[in-house]
PDB file of C-alpha atoms in Angstrom:
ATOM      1  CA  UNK A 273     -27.848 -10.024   7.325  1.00  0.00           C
ATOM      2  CA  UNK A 274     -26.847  -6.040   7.402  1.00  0.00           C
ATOM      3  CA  UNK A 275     -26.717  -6.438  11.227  1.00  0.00           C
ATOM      4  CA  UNK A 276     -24.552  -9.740  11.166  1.00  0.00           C
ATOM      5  CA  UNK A 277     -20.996  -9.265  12.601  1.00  0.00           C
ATOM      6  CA  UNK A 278     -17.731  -8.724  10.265  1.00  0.00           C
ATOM      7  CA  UNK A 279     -15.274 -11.934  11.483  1.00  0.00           C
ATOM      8  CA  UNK A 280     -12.319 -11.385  11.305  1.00  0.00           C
ATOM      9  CA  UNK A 281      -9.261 -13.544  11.979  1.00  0.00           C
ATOM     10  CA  UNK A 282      -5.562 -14.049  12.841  1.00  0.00           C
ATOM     11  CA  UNK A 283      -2.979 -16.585  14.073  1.00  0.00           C
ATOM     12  CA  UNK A 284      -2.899 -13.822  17.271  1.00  0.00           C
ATOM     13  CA  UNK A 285      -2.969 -10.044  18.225  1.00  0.00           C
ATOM     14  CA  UNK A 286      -1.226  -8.947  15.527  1.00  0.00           C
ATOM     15  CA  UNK A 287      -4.798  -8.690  13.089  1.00  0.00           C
ATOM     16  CA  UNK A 288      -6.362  -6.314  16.381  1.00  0.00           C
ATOM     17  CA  UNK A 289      -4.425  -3.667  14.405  1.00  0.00           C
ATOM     18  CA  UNK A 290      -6.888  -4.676  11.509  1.00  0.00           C
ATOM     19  CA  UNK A 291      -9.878  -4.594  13.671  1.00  0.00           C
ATOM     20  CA  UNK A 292      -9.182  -1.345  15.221  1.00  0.00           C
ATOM     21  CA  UNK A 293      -8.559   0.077  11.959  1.00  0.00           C
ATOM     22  CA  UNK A 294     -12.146  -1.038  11.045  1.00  0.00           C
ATOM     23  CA  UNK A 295     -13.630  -0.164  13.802  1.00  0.00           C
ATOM     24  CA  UNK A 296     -12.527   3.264  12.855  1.00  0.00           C
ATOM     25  CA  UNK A 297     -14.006   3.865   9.608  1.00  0.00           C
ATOM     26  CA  UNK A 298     -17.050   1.738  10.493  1.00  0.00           C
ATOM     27  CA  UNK A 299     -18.019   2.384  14.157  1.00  0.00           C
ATOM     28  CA  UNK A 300     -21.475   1.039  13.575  1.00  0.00           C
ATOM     29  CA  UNK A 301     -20.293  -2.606  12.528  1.00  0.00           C
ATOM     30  CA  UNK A 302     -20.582  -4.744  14.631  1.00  0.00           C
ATOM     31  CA  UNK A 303     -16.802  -7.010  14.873  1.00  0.00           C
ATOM     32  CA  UNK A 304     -16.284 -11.443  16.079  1.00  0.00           C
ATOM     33  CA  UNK A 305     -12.708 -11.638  16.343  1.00  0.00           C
ATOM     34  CA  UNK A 306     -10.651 -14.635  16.431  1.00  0.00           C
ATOM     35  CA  UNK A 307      -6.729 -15.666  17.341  1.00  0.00           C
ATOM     36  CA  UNK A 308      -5.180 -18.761  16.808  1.00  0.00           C
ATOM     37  CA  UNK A 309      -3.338 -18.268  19.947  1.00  0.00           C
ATOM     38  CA  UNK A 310      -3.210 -21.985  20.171  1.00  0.00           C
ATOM     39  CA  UNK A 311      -1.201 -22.041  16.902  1.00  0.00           C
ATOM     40  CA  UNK A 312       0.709 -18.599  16.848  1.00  0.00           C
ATOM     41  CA  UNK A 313       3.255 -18.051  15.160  1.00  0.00           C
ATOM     42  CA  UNK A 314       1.704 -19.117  11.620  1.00  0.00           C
ATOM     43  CA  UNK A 315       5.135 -17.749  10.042  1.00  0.00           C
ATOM     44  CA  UNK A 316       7.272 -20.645  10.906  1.00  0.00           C
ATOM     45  CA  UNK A 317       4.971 -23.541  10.009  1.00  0.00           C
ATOM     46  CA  UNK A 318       4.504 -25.534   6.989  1.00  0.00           C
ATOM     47  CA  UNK A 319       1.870 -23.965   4.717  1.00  0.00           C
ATOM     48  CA  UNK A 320      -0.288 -26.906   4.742  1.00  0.00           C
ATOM     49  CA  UNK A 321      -0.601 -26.932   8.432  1.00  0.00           C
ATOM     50  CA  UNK A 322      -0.969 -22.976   8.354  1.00  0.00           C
ATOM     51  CA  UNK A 323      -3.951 -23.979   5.356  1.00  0.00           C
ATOM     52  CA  UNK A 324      -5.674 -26.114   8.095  1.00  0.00           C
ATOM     53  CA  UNK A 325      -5.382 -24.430  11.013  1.00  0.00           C
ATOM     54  CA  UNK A 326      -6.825 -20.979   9.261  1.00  0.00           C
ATOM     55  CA  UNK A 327      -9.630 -23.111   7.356  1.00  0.00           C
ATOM     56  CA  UNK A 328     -11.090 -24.332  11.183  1.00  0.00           C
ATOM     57  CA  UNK A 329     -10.898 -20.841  12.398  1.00  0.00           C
ATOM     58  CA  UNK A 330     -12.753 -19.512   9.372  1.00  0.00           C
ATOM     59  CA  UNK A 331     -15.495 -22.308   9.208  1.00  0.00           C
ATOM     60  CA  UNK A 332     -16.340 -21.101  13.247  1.00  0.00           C
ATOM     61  CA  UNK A 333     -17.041 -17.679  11.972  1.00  0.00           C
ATOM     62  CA  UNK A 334     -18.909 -18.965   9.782  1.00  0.00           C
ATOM     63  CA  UNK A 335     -20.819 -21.207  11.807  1.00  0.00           C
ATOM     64  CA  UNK A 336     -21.235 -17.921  13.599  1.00  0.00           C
ATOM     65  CA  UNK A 337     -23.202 -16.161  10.739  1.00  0.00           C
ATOM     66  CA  UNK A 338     -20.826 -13.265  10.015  1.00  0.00           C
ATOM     67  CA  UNK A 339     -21.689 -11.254   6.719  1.00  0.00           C
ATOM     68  CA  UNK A 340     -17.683 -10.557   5.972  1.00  0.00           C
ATOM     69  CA  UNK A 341     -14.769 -12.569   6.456  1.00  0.00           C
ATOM     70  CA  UNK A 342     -11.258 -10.852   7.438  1.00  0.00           C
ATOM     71  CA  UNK A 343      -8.228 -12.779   7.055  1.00  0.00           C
ATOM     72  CA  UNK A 344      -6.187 -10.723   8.635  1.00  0.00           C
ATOM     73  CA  UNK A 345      -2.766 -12.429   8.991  1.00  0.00           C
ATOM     74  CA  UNK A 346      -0.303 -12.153   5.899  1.00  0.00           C
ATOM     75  CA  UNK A 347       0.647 -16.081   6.425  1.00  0.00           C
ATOM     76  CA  UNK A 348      -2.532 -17.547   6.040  1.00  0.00           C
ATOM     77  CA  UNK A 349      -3.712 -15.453   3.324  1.00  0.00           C
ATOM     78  CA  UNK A 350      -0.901 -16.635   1.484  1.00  0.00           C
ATOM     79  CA  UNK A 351      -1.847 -19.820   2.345  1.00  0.00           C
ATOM     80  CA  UNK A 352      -5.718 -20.270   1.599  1.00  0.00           C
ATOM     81  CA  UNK A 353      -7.294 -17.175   0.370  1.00  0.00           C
ATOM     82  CA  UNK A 354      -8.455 -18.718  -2.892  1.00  0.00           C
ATOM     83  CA  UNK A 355      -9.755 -21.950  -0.871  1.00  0.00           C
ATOM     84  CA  UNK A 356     -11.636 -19.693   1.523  1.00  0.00           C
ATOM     85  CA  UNK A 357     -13.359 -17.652  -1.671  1.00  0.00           C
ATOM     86  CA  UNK A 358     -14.581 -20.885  -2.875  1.00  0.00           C
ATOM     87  CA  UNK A 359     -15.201 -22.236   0.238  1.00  0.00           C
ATOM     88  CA  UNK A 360     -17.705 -19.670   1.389  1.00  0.00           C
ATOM     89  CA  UNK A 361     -20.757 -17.437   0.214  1.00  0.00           C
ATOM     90  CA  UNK A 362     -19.689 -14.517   1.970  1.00  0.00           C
ATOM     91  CA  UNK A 363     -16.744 -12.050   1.009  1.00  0.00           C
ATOM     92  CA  UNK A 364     -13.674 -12.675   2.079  1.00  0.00           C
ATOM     93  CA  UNK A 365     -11.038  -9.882   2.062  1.00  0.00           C
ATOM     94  CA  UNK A 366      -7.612 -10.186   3.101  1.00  0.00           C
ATOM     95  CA  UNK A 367      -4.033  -7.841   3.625  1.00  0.00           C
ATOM     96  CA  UNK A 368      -1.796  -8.518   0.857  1.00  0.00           C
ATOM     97  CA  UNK A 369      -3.344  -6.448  -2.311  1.00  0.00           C
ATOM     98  CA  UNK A 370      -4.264  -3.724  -0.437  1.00  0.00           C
ATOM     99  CA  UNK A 371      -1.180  -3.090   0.714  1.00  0.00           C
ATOM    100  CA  UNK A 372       0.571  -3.302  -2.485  1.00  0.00           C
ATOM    101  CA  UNK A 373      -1.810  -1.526  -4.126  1.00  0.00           C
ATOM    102  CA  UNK A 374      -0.519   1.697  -1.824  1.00  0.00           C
ATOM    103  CA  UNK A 375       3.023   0.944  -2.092  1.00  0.00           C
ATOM    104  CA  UNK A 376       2.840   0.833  -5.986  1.00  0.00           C
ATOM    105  CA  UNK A 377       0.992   4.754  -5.707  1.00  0.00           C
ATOM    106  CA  UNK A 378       3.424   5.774  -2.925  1.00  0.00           C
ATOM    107  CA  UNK A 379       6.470   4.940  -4.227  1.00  0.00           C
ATOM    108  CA  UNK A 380       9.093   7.123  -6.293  1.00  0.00           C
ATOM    109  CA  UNK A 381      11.679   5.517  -6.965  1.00  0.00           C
ATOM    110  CA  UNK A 382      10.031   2.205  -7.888  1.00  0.00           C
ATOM    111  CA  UNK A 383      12.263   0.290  -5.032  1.00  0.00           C
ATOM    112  CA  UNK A 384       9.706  -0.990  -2.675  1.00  0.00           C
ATOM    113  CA  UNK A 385      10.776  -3.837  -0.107  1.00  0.00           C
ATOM    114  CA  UNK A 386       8.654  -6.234   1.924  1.00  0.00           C
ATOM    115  CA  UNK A 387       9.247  -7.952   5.152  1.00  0.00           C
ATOM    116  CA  UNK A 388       7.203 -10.702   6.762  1.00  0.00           C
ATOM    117  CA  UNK A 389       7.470 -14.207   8.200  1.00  0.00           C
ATOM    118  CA  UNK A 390       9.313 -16.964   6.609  1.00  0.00           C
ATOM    119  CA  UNK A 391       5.945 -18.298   5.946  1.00  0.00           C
ATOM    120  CA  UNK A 392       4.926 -15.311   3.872  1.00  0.00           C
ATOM    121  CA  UNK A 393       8.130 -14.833   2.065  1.00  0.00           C
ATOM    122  CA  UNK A 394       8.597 -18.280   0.784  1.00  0.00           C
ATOM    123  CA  UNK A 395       5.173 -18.264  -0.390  1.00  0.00           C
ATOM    124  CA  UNK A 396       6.223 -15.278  -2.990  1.00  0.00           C
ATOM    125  CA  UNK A 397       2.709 -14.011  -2.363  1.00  0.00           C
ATOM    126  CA  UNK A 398       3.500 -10.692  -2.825  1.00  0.00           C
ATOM    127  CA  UNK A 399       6.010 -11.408  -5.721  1.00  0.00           C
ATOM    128  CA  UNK A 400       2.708 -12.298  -7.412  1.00  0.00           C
ATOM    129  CA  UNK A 401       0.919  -9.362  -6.483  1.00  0.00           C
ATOM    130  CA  UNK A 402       3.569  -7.190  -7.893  1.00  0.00           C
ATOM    131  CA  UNK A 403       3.732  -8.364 -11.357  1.00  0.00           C
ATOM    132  CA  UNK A 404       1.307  -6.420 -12.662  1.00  0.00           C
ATOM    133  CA  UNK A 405       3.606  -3.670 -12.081  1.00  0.00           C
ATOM    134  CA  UNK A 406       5.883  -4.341 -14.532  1.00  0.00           C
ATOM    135  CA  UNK A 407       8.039  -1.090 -13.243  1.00  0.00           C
ATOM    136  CA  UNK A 408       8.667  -1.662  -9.234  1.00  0.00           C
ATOM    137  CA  UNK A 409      11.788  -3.547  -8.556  1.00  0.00           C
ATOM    138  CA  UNK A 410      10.769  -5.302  -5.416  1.00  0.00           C
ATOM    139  CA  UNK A 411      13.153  -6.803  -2.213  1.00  0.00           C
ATOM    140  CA  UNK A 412      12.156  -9.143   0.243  1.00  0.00           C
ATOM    141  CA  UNK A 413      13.370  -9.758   3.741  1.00  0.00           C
ATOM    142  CA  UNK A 414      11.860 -12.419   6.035  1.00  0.00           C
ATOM    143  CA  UNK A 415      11.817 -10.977   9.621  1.00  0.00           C
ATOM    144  CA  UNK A 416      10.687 -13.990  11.685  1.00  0.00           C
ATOM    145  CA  UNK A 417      11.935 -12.858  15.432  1.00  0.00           C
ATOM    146  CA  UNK A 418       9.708  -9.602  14.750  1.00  0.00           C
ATOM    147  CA  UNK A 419       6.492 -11.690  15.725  1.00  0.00           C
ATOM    148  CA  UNK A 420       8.080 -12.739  18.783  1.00  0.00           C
ATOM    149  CA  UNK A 421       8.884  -9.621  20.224  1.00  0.00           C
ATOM    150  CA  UNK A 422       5.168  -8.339  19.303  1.00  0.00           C
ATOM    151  CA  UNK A 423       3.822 -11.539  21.506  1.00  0.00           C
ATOM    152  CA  UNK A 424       6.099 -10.698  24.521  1.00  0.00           C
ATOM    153  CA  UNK A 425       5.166  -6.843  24.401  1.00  0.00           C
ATOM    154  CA  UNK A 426       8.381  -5.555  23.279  1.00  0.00           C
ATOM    155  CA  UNK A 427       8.143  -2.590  21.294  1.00  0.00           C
ATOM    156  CA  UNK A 428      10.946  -0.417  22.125  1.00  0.00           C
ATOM    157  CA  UNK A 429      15.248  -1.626  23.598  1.00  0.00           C
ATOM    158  CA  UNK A 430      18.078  -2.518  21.993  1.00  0.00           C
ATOM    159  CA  UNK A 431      17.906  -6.073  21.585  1.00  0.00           C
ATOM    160  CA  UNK A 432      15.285  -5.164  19.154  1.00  0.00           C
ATOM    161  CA  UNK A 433      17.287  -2.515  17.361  1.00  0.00           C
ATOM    162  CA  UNK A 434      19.898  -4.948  16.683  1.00  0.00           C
ATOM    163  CA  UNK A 435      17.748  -7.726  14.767  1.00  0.00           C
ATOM    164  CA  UNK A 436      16.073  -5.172  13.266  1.00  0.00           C
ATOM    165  CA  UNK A 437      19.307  -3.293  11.872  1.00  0.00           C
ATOM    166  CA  UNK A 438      20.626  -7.051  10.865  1.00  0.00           C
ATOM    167  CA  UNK A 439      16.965  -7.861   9.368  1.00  0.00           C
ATOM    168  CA  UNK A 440      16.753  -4.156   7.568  1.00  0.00           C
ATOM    169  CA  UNK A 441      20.392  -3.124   6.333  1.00  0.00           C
ATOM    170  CA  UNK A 442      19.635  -5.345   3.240  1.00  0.00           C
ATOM    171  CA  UNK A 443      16.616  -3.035   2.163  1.00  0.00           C
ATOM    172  CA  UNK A 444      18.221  -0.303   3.112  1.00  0.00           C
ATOM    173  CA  UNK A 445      21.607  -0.981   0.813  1.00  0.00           C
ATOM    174  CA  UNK A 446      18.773  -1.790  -2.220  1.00  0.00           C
ATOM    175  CA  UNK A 447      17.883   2.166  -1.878  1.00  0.00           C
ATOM    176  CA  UNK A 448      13.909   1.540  -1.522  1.00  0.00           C
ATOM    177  CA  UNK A 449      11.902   4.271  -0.601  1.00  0.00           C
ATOM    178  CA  UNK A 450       8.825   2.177   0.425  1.00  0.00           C
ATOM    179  CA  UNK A 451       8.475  -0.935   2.863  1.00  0.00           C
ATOM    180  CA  UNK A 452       5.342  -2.891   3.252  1.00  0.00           C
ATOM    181  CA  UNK A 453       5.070  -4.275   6.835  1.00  0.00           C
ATOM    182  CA  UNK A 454       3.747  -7.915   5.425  1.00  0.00           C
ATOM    183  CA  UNK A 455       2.516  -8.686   8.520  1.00  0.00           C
ATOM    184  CA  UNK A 456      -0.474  -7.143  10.565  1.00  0.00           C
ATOM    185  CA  UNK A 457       1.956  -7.911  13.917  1.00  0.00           C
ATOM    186  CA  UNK A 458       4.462  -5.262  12.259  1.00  0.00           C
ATOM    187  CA  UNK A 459       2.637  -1.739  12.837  1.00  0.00           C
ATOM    188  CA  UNK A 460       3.319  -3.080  16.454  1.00  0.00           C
ATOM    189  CA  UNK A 461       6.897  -2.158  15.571  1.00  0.00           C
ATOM    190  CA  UNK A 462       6.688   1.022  13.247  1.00  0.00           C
ATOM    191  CA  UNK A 463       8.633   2.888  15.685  1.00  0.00           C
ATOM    192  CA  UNK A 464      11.677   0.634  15.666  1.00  0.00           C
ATOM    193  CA  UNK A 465      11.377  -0.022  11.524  1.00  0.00           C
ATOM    194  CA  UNK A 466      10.896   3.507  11.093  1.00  0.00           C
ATOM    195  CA  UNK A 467      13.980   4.066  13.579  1.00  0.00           C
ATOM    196  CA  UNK A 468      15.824   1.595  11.333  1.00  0.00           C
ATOM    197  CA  UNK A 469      15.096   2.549   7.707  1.00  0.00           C
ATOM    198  CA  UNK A 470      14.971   6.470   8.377  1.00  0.00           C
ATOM    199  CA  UNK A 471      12.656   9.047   7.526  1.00  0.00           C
ATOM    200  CA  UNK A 472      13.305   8.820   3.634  1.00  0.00           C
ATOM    201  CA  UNK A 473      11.209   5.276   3.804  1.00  0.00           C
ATOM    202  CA  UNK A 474       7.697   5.745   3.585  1.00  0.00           C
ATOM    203  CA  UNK A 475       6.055   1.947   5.653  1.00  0.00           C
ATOM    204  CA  UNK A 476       2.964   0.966   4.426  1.00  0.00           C
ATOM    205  CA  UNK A 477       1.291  -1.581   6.469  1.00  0.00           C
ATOM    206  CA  UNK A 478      -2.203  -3.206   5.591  1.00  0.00           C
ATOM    207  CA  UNK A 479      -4.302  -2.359   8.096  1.00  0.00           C
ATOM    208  CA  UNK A 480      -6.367   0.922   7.337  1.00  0.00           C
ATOM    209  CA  UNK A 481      -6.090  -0.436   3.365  1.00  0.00           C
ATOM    210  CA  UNK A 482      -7.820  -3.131   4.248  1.00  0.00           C
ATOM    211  CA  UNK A 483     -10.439  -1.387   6.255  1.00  0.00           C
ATOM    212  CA  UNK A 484     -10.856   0.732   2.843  1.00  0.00           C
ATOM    213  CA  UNK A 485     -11.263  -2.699   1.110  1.00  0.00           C
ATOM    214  CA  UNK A 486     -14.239  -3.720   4.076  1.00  0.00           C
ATOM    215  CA  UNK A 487     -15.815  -0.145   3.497  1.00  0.00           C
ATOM    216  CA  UNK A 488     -15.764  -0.445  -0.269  1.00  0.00           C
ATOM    217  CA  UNK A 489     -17.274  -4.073  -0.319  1.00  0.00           C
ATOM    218  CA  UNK A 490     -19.528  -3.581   2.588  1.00  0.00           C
ATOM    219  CA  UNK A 491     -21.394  -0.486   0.893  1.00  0.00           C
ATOM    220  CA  UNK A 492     -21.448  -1.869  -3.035  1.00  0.00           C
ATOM    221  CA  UNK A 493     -22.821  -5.281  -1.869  1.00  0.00           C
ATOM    222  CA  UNK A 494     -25.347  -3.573   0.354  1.00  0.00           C
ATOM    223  CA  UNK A 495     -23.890  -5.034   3.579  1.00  0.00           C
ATOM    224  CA  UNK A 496     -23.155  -1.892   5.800  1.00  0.00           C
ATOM    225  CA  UNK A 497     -24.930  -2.403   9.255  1.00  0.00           C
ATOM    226  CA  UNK A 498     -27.819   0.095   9.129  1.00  0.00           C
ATOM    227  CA  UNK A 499     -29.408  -0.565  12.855  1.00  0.00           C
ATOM    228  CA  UNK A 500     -28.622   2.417  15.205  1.00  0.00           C
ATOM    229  CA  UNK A 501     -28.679   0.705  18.133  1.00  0.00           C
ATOM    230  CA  UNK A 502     -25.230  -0.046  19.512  1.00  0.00           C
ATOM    231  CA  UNK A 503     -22.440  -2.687  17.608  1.00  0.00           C
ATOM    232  CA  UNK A 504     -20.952  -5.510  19.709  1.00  0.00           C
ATOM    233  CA  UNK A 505     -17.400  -6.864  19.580  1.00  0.00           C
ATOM    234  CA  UNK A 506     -16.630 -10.102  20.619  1.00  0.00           C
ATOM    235  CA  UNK A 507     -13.010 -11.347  20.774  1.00  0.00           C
ATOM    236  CA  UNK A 508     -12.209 -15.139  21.124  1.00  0.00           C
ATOM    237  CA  UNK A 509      -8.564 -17.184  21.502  1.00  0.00           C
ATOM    238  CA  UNK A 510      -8.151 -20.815  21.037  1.00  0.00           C
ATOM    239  CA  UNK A 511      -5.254 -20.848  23.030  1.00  0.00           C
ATOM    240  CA  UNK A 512      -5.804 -21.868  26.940  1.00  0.00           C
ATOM    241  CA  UNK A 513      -5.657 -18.498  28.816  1.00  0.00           C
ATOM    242  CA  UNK A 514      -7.978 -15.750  28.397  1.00  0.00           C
ATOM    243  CA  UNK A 515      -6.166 -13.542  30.808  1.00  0.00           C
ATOM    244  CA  UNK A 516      -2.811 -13.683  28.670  1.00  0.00           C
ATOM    245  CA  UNK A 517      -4.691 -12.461  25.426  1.00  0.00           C
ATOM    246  CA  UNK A 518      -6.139  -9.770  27.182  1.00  0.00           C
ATOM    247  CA  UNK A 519      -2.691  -9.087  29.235  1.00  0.00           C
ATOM    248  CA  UNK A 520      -0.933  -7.845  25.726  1.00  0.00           C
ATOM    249  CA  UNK A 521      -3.799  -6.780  23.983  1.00  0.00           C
ATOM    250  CA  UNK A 522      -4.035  -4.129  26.948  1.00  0.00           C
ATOM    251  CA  UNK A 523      -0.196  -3.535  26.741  1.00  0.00           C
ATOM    252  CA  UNK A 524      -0.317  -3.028  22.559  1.00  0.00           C
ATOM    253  CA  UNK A 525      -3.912  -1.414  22.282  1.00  0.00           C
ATOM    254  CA  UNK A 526      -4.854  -0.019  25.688  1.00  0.00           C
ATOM    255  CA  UNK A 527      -8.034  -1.060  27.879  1.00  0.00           C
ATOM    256  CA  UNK A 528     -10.427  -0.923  25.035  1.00  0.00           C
ATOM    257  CA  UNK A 529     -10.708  -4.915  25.259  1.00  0.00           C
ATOM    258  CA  UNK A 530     -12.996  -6.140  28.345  1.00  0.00           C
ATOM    259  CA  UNK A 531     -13.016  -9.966  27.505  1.00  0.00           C
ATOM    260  CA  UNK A 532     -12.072 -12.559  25.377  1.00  0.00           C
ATOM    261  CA  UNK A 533     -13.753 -16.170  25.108  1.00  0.00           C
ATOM    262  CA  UNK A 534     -11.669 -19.205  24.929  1.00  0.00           C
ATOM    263  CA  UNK A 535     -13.019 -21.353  22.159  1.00  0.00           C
ATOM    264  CA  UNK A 536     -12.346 -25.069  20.561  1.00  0.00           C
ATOM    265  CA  UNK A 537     -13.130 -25.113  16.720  1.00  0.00           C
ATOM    266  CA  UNK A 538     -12.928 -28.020  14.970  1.00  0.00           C
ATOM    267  CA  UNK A 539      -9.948 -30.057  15.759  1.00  0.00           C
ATOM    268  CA  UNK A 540      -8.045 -27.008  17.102  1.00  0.00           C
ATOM    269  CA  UNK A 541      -6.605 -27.983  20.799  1.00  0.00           C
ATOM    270  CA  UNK A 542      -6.962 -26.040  23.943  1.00  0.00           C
ATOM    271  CA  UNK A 543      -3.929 -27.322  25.059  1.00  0.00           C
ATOM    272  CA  UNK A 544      -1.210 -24.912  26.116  1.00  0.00           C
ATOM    273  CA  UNK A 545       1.701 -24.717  23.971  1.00  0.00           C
ATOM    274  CA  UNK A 546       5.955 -23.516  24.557  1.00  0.00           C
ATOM    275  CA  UNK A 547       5.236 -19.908  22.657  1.00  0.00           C
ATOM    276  CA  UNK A 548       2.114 -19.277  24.584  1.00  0.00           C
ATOM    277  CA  UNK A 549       3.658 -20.528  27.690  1.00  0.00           C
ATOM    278  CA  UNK A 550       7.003 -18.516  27.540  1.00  0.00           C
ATOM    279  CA  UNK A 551       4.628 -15.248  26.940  1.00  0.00           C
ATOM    280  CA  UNK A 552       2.796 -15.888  29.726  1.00  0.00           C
ATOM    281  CA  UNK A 553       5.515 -16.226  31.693  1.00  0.00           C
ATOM    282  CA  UNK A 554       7.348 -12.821  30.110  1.00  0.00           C
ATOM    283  CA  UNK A 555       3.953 -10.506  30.386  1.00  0.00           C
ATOM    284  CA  UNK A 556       3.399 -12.292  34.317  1.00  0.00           C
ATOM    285  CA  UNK A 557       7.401 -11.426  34.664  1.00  0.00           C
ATOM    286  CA  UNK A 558       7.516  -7.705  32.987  1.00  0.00           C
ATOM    287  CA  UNK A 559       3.942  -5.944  34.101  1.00  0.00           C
TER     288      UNK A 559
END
């Protein structure tokens, strides 16, 4: 079981932030990785659908005999974390309390804001997670074209310094000295939020917390891979073009992804869809 895989999942490329991160502070795991490229963006959709669509994804990882389960997409964890901890035997970890678990230490002021999809905001999932700290006044800000410039590679220009100014002057005006990027597509964008809030903001985003979380549970269950031979990652889409996912996974994270597999789980659809369409066409249009 040590030498099983850690699965880990999201409605895209925004969760290879989480993997990397993982990868870092265990580079003897070995990583499956899954995007719901077929149903990206999760932010938009109705949380039901969002519950389904993440529940398929996670049952073919574990059909594929990982040891740890990553959700690693703000959205659905809102959506079906406690389903997927009864659902299956092994642990599941997800983004949200680890990152407010750091913004709660970081902050000194006790303003923290949050931004994340519509999905993730209406679902008050981290308004839950902060109530144990009775102290932090907390703002929220859904940022839903954020994702979209993320899945067309655009990182940097000032079309995206204008939403993000209209998005962020809210949090700004509230004073808070801490944001939480509540999405794992977000880090994509530090630069720009950072740009935005200025330096006085300290952005926490989930990833390496969350690879602390994997590291902690892995070693107290007794699940850390202890074979020295070398890990494999494996990186799978459900949408219906392996060369797009590996187009702007190259153009966020570099070359260090050879291949991805194009998979059907459960009653997920290889069909191609307008958002994964209109990428293709941007990343084929903008090398």
């Amino acid at each position: 079981m040590t030498d099983a895989p850690i699965g880990i999942f999201d409605s895209g490329v925004g969760g290879l932030t989480v993997a990397r991160a993982i990868k870092d502070q265990l580079p003897n795991e070995s990583i499956l990785y899954i995007g719901d490229t077929a149903h990206s963006p999760y932010g938009p959709k109705k949380i039901a659908d969002v519950r389904g669509y993440a529940l398929e994804v996670l049952d073919e990882l574990v059909a594929q005999d990982v040891k740890m389960l990553v959700i690693a997409c703000n959205t659905a964890s809102a959506a079906m974390l406690r389903d997927a901890r009864e659902r299956y035997s092994v642990p599941v970890i997800e983004v949200i309390q680890p990152a407010v678990r750091r913004a709660v230490i970081t902050t000194r002021n006790q303003r923290v804001g949050v931004i994340g999809t519509v999905g993730t905001v209406n679902s008050l999932a981290y308004d839950d997670a902060f109530a144990a700290a009775t102290h932090i006044r907390l703002f929220t800000q859904a940022c839903p074209r954020f994702v979209e410039f993320v899945e067309a590679g655009v990182t940097t220009g000032q079309e995206l310094f204008d939403v993000a100014e209209e998005y962020l002057a809210p949090l700004r005006e509230q004073n808070v000295d801490t944001l939480v990027l509540g999405c794992t597509h977000y880090p994509f964008l530090r630069g720009a939020i950072s740009y935005v809030m200025g330096d006085d903001v300290t952005l926490v985003s989930s990833d390496t917390e969350t690879a602390n979380d994997v590291y902690r549970t892995l070693v107290s269950q007794g699940l850390a891979r202890e074979q020295t031979s070398a890990p494999s990652y494996r990186y799978e889409a459900t949408g219906d073009s392996a060369e797009d996912f590996l187009a702007l996974a190259h153009r966020l994270l570099g070359p260090q992804i050879s291949r991805v597999d194009l998979i059907e789980t459960g009653a997920l659809s290889l069909g191609s869809i307008e958002a994964f369409a209109a990428q293709s066409r941007y990343l084929k249009e903008n090398p």
